[in-house]
Amino acid sequence: MSTTSPPLSLPPIGLGTFKTSTTSSIYHAVKSGYRLIDCAAAYSNQEAVGDALQQLFEDGVVTRDDIFVVSKLPNTQHVWTEGVDEGRVESSLKDTLKELKLDKLDLFLMHWPFAFEDVNLHYPSARLSDGSPNPSVSMKCEYKSTWDAMVRFRDLGLCNQIGVSNFTIEQMEDLKSHSAVTPFCNQFEYHPYCTNDSLRKYCVDSGIKVMAYSPLGSGSSSYPPISGCSLLDNSVIKRIATANSRSAAQTLINWSTASDENVVPVVKSENEGRIVENMAALGWELSRDAVENISDLNENYRFFKSYGGVNGGWHDGVLEARGE
Ligand code: NAP
């Protein structure tokens, strides 16, 4: 890998790896044209991604400079006590690079704006089955000292860019008042049930890239109350998909960029046919009416609950709707 090449710009669509367990699907995706791979230490599968990347380089499918690799700092690796454990961030980034078999990331994100004290905590025990916090877990809203540590490691050349994920406008503003370094991007939940309009506009207006996760609804079996069905089964989506001779998934992915060309959707699939189908979701245009009809499905419904304000407070994504 060349460490002197200029940083890659963000490709128009990314492959998600949450719940991915196969090396072959990643290999197939890159061979099919995906140039952005979205990873995270918390997904516990970075070695499989690293194996796929290694094979792709060896087979001459792509070079390191062709691929934009993203990973994320887990909540367990934030700075918990300032001046004592900044090394958590460094060791996490180094472990990630080792697992991915790379000497540098293109983008390193802070996965969430909150921290867990226990470095050995596993994600299922951090949340109860309804997605709310496990009261027996020691956690707090923390991102400033962790951001400072990330800035240092970017300056050491371990990643080209640094950014955040799941940050609200209030948290972005709070970070801005703390650090002169602006996040390269904010990756957050973005689909017709959770259009996150204000946050998207805030990021775009601030020159911060937007990565849209769970554009298909994350394969979740929970639904927002008004629609009462999954995004892929939604009759509005299905009607518009049929009218455009596209699949429901392609319509959802296309919507995420149609409502704002600055948005980069990150989609997960391990199925070879669906990987190709999703890649073909860009390069055509939904009508303005169709975009509006789809946007009207918004219920501010998050599949992934987050920590709300700058002082914490668990929320389910309805803060904006309530004007809180
Ligand atoms: P998603 O991409 O919205 O949906 C993935 C689900 O849809 C899987 O069950 C997949 O199954 C299925 N699927 C994929 N293509 C399909 C198609 N064409 N037709 C029907 N079903 C299809 O959900 P996600 O994984 O939650 O989000 C995408 C990525 O965003 C993640 O993988 C991760 O990289 C990132 N993410 C980040 C955060 C964060 O906190 N920053 C949170 C969540 C997700 P098959 O694999 O069987 O196709």
PDB file of C-alpha atoms in Angstrom, residues 4-122:
ATOM      1  CA  THR A   4       1.864   8.855  -0.097  1.00  0.00           C
ATOM      2  CA  SER A   5      -1.255   8.719  -2.332  1.00  0.00           C
ATOM      3  CA  PRO A   6      -3.780  11.522  -1.854  1.00  0.00           C
ATOM      4  CA  PRO A   7      -6.820  10.519   0.236  1.00  0.00           C
ATOM      5  CA  LEU A   8      -9.635   8.891  -1.766  1.00  0.00           C
ATOM      6  CA  SER A   9     -12.907  10.749  -1.967  1.00  0.00           C
ATOM      7  CA  LEU A  10     -15.992   9.025  -0.582  1.00  0.00           C
ATOM      8  CA  PRO A  11     -17.440   6.526  -3.122  1.00  0.00           C
ATOM      9  CA  PRO A  12     -21.187   6.910  -3.926  1.00  0.00           C
ATOM     10  CA  ILE A  13     -22.323   3.694  -2.188  1.00  0.00           C
ATOM     11  CA  GLY A  14     -20.857   1.514   0.537  1.00  0.00           C
ATOM     12  CA  LEU A  15     -21.070  -2.131   1.548  1.00  0.00           C
ATOM     13  CA  GLY A  16     -22.147  -2.591   5.179  1.00  0.00           C
ATOM     14  CA  THR A  17     -20.696  -5.456   7.207  1.00  0.00           C
ATOM     15  CA  PHE A  18     -22.899  -5.502  10.334  1.00  0.00           C
ATOM     16  CA  LYS A  19     -23.841  -9.185  10.875  1.00  0.00           C
ATOM     17  CA  THR A  20     -21.744 -10.254   7.857  1.00  0.00           C
ATOM     18  CA  SER A  21     -20.032 -13.571   8.453  1.00  0.00           C
ATOM     19  CA  THR A  22     -18.748 -14.482   4.978  1.00  0.00           C
ATOM     20  CA  THR A  23     -15.444 -13.496   3.389  1.00  0.00           C
ATOM     21  CA  SER A  24     -16.756 -14.528  -0.044  1.00  0.00           C
ATOM     22  CA  SER A  25     -19.582 -11.927  -0.010  1.00  0.00           C
ATOM     23  CA  ILE A  26     -17.090  -9.114   0.563  1.00  0.00           C
ATOM     24  CA  TYR A  27     -14.845 -10.437  -2.201  1.00  0.00           C
ATOM     25  CA  HIS A  28     -17.846 -10.659  -4.530  1.00  0.00           C
ATOM     26  CA  ALA A  29     -19.026  -7.132  -3.647  1.00  0.00           C
ATOM     27  CA  VAL A  30     -15.685  -5.533  -4.458  1.00  0.00           C
ATOM     28  CA  LYS A  31     -15.458  -7.572  -7.662  1.00  0.00           C
ATOM     29  CA  SER A  32     -18.944  -6.238  -8.519  1.00  0.00           C
ATOM     30  CA  GLY A  33     -17.828  -2.644  -8.101  1.00  0.00           C
ATOM     31  CA  TYR A  34     -18.234  -1.617  -4.430  1.00  0.00           C
ATOM     32  CA  ARG A  35     -15.336   0.604  -3.413  1.00  0.00           C
ATOM     33  CA  LEU A  36     -16.358   1.495   0.161  1.00  0.00           C
ATOM     34  CA  ILE A  37     -16.398  -1.115   2.928  1.00  0.00           C
ATOM     35  CA  ASP A  38     -17.969  -0.064   6.229  1.00  0.00           C
ATOM     36  CA  CYS A  39     -16.543  -2.032   9.164  1.00  0.00           C
ATOM     37  CA  ALA A  40     -16.538  -1.754  12.957  1.00  0.00           C
ATOM     38  CA  ALA A  41     -14.663  -3.451  15.762  1.00  0.00           C
ATOM     39  CA  ALA A  42     -18.059  -4.034  17.393  1.00  0.00           C
ATOM     40  CA  TYR A  43     -19.154  -6.264  14.501  1.00  0.00           C
ATOM     41  CA  SER A  44     -16.496  -8.826  15.555  1.00  0.00           C
ATOM     42  CA  ASN A  45     -15.831  -9.804  11.936  1.00  0.00           C
ATOM     43  CA  GLN A  46     -12.970  -7.569  10.835  1.00  0.00           C
ATOM     44  CA  GLU A  47     -10.628 -10.527  10.329  1.00  0.00           C
ATOM     45  CA  ALA A  48     -12.988 -11.914   7.677  1.00  0.00           C
ATOM     46  CA  VAL A  49     -13.048  -8.509   5.973  1.00  0.00           C
ATOM     47  CA  GLY A  50      -9.241  -8.395   6.159  1.00  0.00           C
ATOM     48  CA  ASP A  51      -9.004 -11.861   4.573  1.00  0.00           C
ATOM     49  CA  ALA A  52     -11.250 -10.760   1.708  1.00  0.00           C
ATOM     50  CA  LEU A  53      -9.253  -7.582   1.138  1.00  0.00           C
ATOM     51  CA  GLN A  54      -5.984  -9.502   1.189  1.00  0.00           C
ATOM     52  CA  GLN A  55      -7.310 -11.946  -1.411  1.00  0.00           C
ATOM     53  CA  LEU A  56      -8.605  -9.110  -3.602  1.00  0.00           C
ATOM     54  CA  PHE A  57      -5.170  -7.459  -3.556  1.00  0.00           C
ATOM     55  CA  GLU A  58      -3.375 -10.758  -4.252  1.00  0.00           C
ATOM     56  CA  ASP A  59      -5.698 -11.577  -7.152  1.00  0.00           C
ATOM     57  CA  GLY A  60      -5.198  -8.121  -8.633  1.00  0.00           C
ATOM     58  CA  VAL A  61      -8.930  -7.282  -8.503  1.00  0.00           C
ATOM     59  CA  VAL A  62      -8.141  -3.943  -6.834  1.00  0.00           C
ATOM     60  CA  THR A  63      -5.198  -2.245  -5.176  1.00  0.00           C
ATOM     61  CA  ARG A  64      -5.265  -0.768  -1.694  1.00  0.00           C
ATOM     62  CA  ASP A  65      -5.563   2.686  -3.214  1.00  0.00           C
ATOM     63  CA  ASP A  66      -8.844   1.730  -4.933  1.00  0.00           C
ATOM     64  CA  ILE A  67     -10.704   0.858  -1.736  1.00  0.00           C
ATOM     65  CA  PHE A  68     -12.103   3.224   0.910  1.00  0.00           C
ATOM     66  CA  VAL A  69     -12.068   1.340   4.217  1.00  0.00           C
ATOM     67  CA  VAL A  70     -14.026   2.692   7.192  1.00  0.00           C
ATOM     68  CA  SER A  71     -13.946   1.377  10.746  1.00  0.00           C
ATOM     69  CA  LYS A  72     -15.258   2.549  14.096  1.00  0.00           C
ATOM     70  CA  LEU A  73     -14.096   2.962  17.658  1.00  0.00           C
ATOM     71  CA  PRO A  74     -16.266   0.877  20.024  1.00  0.00           C
ATOM     72  CA  ASN A  75     -17.964   2.454  23.039  1.00  0.00           C
ATOM     73  CA  THR A  76     -15.722   0.362  25.300  1.00  0.00           C
ATOM     74  CA  GLN A  77     -12.613   2.110  23.930  1.00  0.00           C
ATOM     75  CA  HIS A  78     -13.465   5.763  24.599  1.00  0.00           C
ATOM     76  CA  VAL A  79     -11.364   7.726  27.060  1.00  0.00           C
ATOM     77  CA  TRP A  80     -13.172   6.950  30.310  1.00  0.00           C
ATOM     78  CA  THR A  81     -10.831   8.839  32.664  1.00  0.00           C
ATOM     79  CA  GLU A  82      -8.965  11.758  31.143  1.00  0.00           C
ATOM     80  CA  GLY A  83      -5.194  11.587  31.560  1.00  0.00           C
ATOM     81  CA  VAL A  84      -5.407   7.902  32.460  1.00  0.00           C
ATOM     82  CA  ASP A  85      -6.691   5.788  29.610  1.00  0.00           C
ATOM     83  CA  GLU A  86      -6.252   7.635  26.288  1.00  0.00           C
ATOM     84  CA  GLY A  87      -4.395   4.483  25.201  1.00  0.00           C
ATOM     85  CA  ARG A  88      -7.739   2.712  24.779  1.00  0.00           C
ATOM     86  CA  VAL A  89      -8.306   4.606  21.527  1.00  0.00           C
ATOM     87  CA  GLU A  90      -4.834   3.849  20.220  1.00  0.00           C
ATOM     88  CA  SER A  91      -4.937   0.141  21.024  1.00  0.00           C
ATOM     89  CA  SER A  92      -8.381  -0.184  19.462  1.00  0.00           C
ATOM     90  CA  LEU A  93      -7.270   1.457  16.225  1.00  0.00           C
ATOM     91  CA  LYS A  94      -4.126  -0.696  16.109  1.00  0.00           C
ATOM     92  CA  ASP A  95      -6.155  -3.879  16.736  1.00  0.00           C
ATOM     93  CA  THR A  96      -8.514  -2.872  13.932  1.00  0.00           C
ATOM     94  CA  LEU A  97      -5.626  -2.330  11.522  1.00  0.00           C
ATOM     95  CA  LYS A  98      -4.203  -5.727  12.480  1.00  0.00           C
ATOM     96  CA  GLU A  99      -7.553  -7.469  11.936  1.00  0.00           C
ATOM     97  CA  LEU A 100      -8.087  -5.744   8.599  1.00  0.00           C
ATOM     98  CA  LYS A 101      -4.429  -6.388   7.646  1.00  0.00           C
ATOM     99  CA  LEU A 102      -3.958  -2.747   6.672  1.00  0.00           C
ATOM    100  CA  ASP A 103      -1.472  -0.117   7.785  1.00  0.00           C
ATOM    101  CA  LYS A 104      -3.945   2.749   7.510  1.00  0.00           C
ATOM    102  CA  LEU A 105      -7.708   3.361   7.463  1.00  0.00           C
ATOM    103  CA  ASP A 106      -9.341   5.791   5.065  1.00  0.00           C
ATOM    104  CA  LEU A 107     -11.819   6.835   7.738  1.00  0.00           C
ATOM    105  CA  PHE A 108     -11.995   6.146  11.473  1.00  0.00           C
ATOM    106  CA  LEU A 109     -15.316   6.961  13.151  1.00  0.00           C
ATOM    107  CA  MET A 110     -16.372   7.262  16.756  1.00  0.00           C
ATOM    108  CA  HIS A 111     -19.182   4.687  16.664  1.00  0.00           C
ATOM    109  CA  TRP A 112     -21.437   6.368  19.260  1.00  0.00           C
ATOM    110  CA  PRO A 113     -21.308   9.527  21.380  1.00  0.00           C
ATOM    111  CA  PHE A 114     -21.355   7.517  24.605  1.00  0.00           C
ATOM    112  CA  ALA A 115     -18.877   5.335  26.447  1.00  0.00           C
ATOM    113  CA  PHE A 116     -18.881   2.149  28.500  1.00  0.00           C
ATOM    114  CA  GLU A 117     -16.435   1.892  31.355  1.00  0.00           C
ATOM    115  CA  ASP A 118     -15.844  -1.850  31.020  1.00  0.00           C
ATOM    116  CA  VAL A 119     -13.386  -2.546  28.169  1.00  0.00           C
ATOM    117  CA  ASN A 120     -14.491  -6.184  27.950  1.00  0.00           C
ATOM    118  CA  LEU A 121     -18.171  -5.500  27.613  1.00  0.00           C
ATOM    119  CA  HIS A 122     -19.996  -7.278  24.814  1.00  0.00           C
TER     120      HIS A 122
END
